[in-house]
PDB file of C-alpha atoms in Angstrom:
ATOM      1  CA  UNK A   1     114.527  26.278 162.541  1.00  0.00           C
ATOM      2  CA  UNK A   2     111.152  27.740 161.872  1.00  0.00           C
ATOM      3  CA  UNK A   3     110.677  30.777 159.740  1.00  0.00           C
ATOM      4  CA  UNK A   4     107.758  33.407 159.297  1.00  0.00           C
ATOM      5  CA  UNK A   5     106.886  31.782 156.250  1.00  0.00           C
ATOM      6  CA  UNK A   6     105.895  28.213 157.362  1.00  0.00           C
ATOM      7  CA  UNK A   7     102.830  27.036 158.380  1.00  0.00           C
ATOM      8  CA  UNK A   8     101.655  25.019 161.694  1.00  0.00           C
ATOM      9  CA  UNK A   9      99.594  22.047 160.313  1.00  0.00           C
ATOM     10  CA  UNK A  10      97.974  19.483 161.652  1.00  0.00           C
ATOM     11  CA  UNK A  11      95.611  16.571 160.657  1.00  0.00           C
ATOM     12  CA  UNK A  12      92.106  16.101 162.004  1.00  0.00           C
ATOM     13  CA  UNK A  13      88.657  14.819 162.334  1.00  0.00           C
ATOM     14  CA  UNK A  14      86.247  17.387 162.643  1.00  0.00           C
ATOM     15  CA  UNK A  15      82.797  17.262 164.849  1.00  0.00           C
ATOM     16  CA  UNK A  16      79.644  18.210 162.985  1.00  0.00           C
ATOM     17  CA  UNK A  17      77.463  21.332 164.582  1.00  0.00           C
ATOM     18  CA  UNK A  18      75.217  19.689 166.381  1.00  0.00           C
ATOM     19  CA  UNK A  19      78.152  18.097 168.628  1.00  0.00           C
ATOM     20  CA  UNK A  20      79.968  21.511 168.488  1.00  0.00           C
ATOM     21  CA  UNK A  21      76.946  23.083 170.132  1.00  0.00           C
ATOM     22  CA  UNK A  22      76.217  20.848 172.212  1.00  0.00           C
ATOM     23  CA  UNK A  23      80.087  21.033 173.808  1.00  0.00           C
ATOM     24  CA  UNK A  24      79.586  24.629 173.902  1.00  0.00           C
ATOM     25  CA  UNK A  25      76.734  24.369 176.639  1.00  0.00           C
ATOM     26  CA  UNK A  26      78.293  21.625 178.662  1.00  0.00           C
ATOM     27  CA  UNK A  27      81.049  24.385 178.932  1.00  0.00           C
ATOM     28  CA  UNK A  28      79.006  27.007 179.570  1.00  0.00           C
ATOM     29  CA  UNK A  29      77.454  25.103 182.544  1.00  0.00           C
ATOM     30  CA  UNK A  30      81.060  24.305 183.713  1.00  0.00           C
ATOM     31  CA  UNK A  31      81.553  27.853 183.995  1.00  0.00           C
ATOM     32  CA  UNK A  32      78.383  28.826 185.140  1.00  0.00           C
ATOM     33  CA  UNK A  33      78.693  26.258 188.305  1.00  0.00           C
ATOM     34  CA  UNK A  34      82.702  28.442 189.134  1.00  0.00           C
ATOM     35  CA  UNK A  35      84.834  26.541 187.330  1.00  0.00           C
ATOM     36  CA  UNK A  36      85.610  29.437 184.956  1.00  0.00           C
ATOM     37  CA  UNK A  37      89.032  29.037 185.869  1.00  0.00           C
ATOM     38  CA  UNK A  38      90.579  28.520 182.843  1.00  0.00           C
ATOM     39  CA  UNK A  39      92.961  31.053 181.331  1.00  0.00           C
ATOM     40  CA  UNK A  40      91.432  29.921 177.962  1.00  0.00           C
ATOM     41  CA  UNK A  41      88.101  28.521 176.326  1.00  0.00           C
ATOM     42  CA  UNK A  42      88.374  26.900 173.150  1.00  0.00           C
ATOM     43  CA  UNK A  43      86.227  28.386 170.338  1.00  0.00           C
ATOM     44  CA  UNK A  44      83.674  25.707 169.118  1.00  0.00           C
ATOM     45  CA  UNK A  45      84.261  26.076 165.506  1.00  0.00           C
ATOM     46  CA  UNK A  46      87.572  24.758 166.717  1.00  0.00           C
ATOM     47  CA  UNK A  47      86.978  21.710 168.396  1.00  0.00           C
ATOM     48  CA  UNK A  48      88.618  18.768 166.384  1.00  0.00           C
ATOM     49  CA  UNK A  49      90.294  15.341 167.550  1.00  0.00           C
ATOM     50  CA  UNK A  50      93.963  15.593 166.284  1.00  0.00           C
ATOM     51  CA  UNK A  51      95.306  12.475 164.499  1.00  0.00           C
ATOM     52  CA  UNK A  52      98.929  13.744 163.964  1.00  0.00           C
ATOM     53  CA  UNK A  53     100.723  17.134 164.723  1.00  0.00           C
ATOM     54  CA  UNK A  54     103.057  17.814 161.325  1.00  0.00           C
ATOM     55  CA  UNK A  55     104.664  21.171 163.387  1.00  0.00           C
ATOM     56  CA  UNK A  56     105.969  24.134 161.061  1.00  0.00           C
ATOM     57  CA  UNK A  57     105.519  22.896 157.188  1.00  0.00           C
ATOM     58  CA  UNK A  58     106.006  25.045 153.673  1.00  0.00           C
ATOM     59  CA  UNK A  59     103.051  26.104 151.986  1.00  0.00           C
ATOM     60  CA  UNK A  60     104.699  24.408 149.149  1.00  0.00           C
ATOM     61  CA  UNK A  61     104.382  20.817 151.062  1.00  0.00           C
ATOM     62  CA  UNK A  62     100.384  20.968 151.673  1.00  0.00           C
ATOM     63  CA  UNK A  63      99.699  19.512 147.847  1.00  0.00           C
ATOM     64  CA  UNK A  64     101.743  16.706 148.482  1.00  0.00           C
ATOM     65  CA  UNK A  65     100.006  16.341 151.923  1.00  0.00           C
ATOM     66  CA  UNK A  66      96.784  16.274 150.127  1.00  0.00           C
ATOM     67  CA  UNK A  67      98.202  13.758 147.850  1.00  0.00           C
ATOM     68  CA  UNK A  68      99.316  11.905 150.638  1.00  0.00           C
ATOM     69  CA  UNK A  69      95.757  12.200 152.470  1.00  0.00           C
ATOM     70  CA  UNK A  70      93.475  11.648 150.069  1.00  0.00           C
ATOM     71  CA  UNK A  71      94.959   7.963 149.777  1.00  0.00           C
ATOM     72  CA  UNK A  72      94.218   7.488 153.361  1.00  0.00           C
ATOM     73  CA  UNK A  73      90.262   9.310 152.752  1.00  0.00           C
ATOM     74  CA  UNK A  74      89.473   6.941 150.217  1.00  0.00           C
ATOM     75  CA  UNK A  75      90.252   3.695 151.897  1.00  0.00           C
ATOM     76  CA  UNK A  76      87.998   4.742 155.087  1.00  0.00           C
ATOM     77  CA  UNK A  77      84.426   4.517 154.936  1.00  0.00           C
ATOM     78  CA  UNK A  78      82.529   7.072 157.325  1.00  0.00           C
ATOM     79  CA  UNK A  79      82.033   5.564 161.004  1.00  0.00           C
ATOM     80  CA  UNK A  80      80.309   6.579 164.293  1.00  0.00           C
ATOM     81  CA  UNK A  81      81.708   8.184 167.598  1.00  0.00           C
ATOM     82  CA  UNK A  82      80.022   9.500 170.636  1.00  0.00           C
ATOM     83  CA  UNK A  83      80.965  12.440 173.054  1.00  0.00           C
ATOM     84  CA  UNK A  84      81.626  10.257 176.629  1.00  0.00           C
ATOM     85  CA  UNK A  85      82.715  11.993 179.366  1.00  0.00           C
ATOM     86  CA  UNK A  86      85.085  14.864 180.547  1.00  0.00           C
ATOM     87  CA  UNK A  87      88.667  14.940 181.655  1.00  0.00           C
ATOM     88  CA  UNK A  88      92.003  16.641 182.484  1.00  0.00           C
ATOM     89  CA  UNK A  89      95.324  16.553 181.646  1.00  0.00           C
ATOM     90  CA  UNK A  90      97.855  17.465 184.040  1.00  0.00           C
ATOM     91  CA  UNK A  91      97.663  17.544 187.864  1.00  0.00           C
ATOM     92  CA  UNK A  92      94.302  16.708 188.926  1.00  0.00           C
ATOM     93  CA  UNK A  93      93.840  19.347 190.763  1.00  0.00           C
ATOM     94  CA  UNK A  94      95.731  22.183 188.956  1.00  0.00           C
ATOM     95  CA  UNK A  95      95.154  20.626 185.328  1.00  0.00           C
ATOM     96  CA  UNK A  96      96.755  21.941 181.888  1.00  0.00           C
ATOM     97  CA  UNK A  97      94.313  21.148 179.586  1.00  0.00           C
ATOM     98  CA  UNK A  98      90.423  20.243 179.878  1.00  0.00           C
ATOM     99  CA  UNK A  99      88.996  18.018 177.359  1.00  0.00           C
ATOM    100  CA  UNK A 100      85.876  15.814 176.323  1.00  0.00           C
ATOM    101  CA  UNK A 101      86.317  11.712 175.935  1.00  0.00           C
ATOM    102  CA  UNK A 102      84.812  10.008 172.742  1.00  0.00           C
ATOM    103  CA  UNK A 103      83.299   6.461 172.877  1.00  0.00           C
ATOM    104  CA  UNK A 104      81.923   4.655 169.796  1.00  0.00           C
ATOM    105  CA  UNK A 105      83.874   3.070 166.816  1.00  0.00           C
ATOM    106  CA  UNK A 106      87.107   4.391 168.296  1.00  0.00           C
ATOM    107  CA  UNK A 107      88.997   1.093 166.412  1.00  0.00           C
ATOM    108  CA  UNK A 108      88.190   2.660 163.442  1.00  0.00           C
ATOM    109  CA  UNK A 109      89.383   6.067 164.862  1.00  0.00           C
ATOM    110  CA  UNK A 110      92.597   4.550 165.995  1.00  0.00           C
ATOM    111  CA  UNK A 111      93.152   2.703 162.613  1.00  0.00           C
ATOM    112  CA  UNK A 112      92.806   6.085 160.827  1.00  0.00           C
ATOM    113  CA  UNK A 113      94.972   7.886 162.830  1.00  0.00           C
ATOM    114  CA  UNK A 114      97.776   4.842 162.175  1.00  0.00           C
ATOM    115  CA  UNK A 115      97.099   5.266 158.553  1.00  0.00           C
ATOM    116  CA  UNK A 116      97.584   8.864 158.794  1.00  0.00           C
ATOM    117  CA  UNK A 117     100.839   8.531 160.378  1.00  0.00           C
ATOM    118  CA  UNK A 118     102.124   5.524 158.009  1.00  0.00           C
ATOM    119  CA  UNK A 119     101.253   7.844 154.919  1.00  0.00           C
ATOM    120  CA  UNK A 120     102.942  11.055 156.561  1.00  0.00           C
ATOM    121  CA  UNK A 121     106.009   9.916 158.066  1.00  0.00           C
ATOM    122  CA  UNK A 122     107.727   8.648 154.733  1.00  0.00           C
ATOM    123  CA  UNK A 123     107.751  12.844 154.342  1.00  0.00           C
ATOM    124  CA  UNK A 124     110.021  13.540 156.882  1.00  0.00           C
ATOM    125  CA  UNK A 125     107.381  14.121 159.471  1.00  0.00           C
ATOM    126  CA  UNK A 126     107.727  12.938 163.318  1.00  0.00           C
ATOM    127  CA  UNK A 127     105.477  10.654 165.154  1.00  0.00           C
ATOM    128  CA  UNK A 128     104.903  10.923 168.771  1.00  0.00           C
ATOM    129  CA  UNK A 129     106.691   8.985 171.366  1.00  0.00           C
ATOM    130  CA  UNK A 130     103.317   8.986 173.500  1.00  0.00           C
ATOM    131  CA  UNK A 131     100.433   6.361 172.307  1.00  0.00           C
ATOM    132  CA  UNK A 132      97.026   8.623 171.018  1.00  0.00           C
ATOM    133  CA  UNK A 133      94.707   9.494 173.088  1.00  0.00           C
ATOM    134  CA  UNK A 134      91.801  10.816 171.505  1.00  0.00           C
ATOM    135  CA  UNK A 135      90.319  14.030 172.564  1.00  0.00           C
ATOM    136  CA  UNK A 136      88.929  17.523 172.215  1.00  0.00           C
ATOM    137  CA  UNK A 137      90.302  19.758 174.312  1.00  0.00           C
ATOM    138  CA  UNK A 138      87.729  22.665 175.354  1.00  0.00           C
ATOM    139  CA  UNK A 139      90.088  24.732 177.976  1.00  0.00           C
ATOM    140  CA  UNK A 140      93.370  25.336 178.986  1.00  0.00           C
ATOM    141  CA  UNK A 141      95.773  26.800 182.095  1.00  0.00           C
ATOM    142  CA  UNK A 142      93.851  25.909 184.710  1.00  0.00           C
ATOM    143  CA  UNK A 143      94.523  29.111 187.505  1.00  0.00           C
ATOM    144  CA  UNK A 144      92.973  28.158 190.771  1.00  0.00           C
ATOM    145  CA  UNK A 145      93.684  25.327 193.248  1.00  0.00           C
ATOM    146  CA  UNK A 146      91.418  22.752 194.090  1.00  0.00           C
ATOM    147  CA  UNK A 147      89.331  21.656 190.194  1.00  0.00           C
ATOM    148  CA  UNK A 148      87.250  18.989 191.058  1.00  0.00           C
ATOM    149  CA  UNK A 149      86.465  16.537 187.779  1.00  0.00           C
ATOM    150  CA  UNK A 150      83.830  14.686 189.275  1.00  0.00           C
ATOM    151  CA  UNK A 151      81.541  17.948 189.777  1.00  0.00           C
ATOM    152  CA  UNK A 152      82.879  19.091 186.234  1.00  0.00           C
ATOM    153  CA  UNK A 153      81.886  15.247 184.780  1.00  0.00           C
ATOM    154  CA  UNK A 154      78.125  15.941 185.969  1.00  0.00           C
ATOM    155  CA  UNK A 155      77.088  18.150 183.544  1.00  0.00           C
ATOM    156  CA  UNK A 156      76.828  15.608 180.904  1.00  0.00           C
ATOM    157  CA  UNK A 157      74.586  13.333 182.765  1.00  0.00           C
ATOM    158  CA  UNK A 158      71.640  15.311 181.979  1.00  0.00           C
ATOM    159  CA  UNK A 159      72.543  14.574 177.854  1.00  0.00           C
ATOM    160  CA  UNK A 160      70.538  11.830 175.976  1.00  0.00           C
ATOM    161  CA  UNK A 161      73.081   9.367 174.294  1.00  0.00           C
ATOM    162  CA  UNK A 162      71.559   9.734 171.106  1.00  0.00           C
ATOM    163  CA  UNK A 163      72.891  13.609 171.466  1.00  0.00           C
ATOM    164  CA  UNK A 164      76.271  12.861 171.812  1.00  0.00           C
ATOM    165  CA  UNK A 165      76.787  11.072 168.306  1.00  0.00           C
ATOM    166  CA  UNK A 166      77.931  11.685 164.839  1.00  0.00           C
ATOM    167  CA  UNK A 167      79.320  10.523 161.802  1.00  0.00           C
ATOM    168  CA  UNK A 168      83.179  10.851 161.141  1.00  0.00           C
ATOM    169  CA  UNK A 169      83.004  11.830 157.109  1.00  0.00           C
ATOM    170  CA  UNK A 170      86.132  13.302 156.359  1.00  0.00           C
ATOM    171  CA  UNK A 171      89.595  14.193 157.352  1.00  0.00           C
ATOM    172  CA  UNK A 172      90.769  17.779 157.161  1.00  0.00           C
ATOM    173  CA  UNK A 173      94.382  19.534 157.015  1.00  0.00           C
ATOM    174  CA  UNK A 174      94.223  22.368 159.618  1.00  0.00           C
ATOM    175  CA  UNK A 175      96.525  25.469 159.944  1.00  0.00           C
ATOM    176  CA  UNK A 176      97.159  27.603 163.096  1.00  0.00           C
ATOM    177  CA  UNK A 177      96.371  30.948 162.519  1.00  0.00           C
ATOM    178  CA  UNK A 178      98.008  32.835 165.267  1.00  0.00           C
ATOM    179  CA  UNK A 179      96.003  36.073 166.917  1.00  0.00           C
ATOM    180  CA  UNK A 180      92.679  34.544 165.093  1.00  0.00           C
ATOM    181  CA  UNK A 181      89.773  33.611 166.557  1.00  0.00           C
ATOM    182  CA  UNK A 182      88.133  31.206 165.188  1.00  0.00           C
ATOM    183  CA  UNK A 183      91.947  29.879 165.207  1.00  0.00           C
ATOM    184  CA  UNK A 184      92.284  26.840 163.111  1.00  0.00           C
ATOM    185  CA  UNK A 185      91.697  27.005 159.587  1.00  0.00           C
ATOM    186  CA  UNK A 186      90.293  23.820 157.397  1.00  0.00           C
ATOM    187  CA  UNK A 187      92.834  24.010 154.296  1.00  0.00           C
ATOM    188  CA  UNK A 188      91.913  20.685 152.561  1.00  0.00           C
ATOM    189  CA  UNK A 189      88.600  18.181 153.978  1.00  0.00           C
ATOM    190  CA  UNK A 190      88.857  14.937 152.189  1.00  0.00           C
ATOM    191  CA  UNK A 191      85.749  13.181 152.190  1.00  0.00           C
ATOM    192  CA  UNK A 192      85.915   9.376 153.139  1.00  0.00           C
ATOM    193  CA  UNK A 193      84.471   6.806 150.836  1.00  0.00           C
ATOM    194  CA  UNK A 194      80.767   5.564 150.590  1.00  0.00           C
ATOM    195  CA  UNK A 195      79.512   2.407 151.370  1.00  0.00           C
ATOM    196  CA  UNK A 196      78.566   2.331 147.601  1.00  0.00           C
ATOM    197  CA  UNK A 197      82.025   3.430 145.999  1.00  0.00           C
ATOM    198  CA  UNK A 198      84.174   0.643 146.337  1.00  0.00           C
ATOM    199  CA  UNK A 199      87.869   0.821 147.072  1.00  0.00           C
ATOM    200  CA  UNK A 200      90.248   2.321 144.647  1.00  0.00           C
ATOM    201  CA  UNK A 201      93.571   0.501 143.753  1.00  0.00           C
TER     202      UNK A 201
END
């Protein structure tokens, strides 16, 4: 049962501004060229890759989640990804959810998001039956017939690959805020460990 009270978290990896921006015109050619078909546009300070959905949570939980997390931050050292191409979800043609691909050290974005999960499950939280597949979404409910994702896909072939990377530095705790816009709110960002830090026991 859910109640007023708790709290829709999630765990994430964040995109720095440069990225942000950047996904923010390749939408706003997708719409410019008619695909503005979607019921709804992500914000940009919203875009995020989610490692693991926790669902409805007490506000009382989040400072052992932090606890929890901050184990995980401090075995990871930062590491690269790169913004690779653009996709649905759903019915090709009548998709759910639109989203951009990521390339780069995505073993080390996989191993995180295990590590997230390992640390986070021992709290009563649920992993997902379905294997990750990481993405940003940037629109959802799709209301036309006919979306065509190889005319969509073309709007990134203009972009220099050294404009589609950054650095993965932290992980952050998000909450949903309902009715807000921007709509996710970073709680906690854990910073990952240098190079020059060393491991902690």
């Amino acid at each position: 049962m859910i109640f007023i009270s708790d709290w829709r978290l999630f765990v994430a990896v964040r995109l720095d501004r440069p990225r942000r921006q950047l996904l923010t015109r390749w939408c706003d050619q997708i719409r410019s060229t008619g695909w503005d078909a979607f019921g709804k546009w992500v914000h940009p300070e919203d875009y995020h890759i989610t490692l693991f959905f926790l669902g409805a949570c007490k506000p009382e939980q989040v400072p052992y989640l932090q606890q929890q997390l901050t184990r995980v931050a401090r075995k990871q050292t930062p590491f690269t990804l790169k913004l690779k191409d653009i996709g649905v979800f759903g019915i090709p043609r009548r998709p759910r959810i639109l989203w951009a691909g990521v390339d780069g050290e995505v073993p080390a974005l996989n191993t995180l998001q295990q590590e997230v999960v390992q640390a986070l499950t021992p709290l009563g939280f649920q992993r997902e039956d379905r294997p990750f597949r990481p993405h940003i979404t940037l629109a959802r409910q799709y209301k036309r017939h006919d979306f065509d994702t190889k005319s969509v896909s073309e709007v990134i072939t203009q972009t220099a690959e050294r404009e589609m990377e950054w650095t993965v530095k932290d992980l952050v705790l998000y909450r949903t805020m309902w009715g807000r816009v921007p709509m996710y709110e970073p709680l906690v960002v854990l910073p990952f460990r240098r190079d020059d830090q060393g491991e902690e026991g």
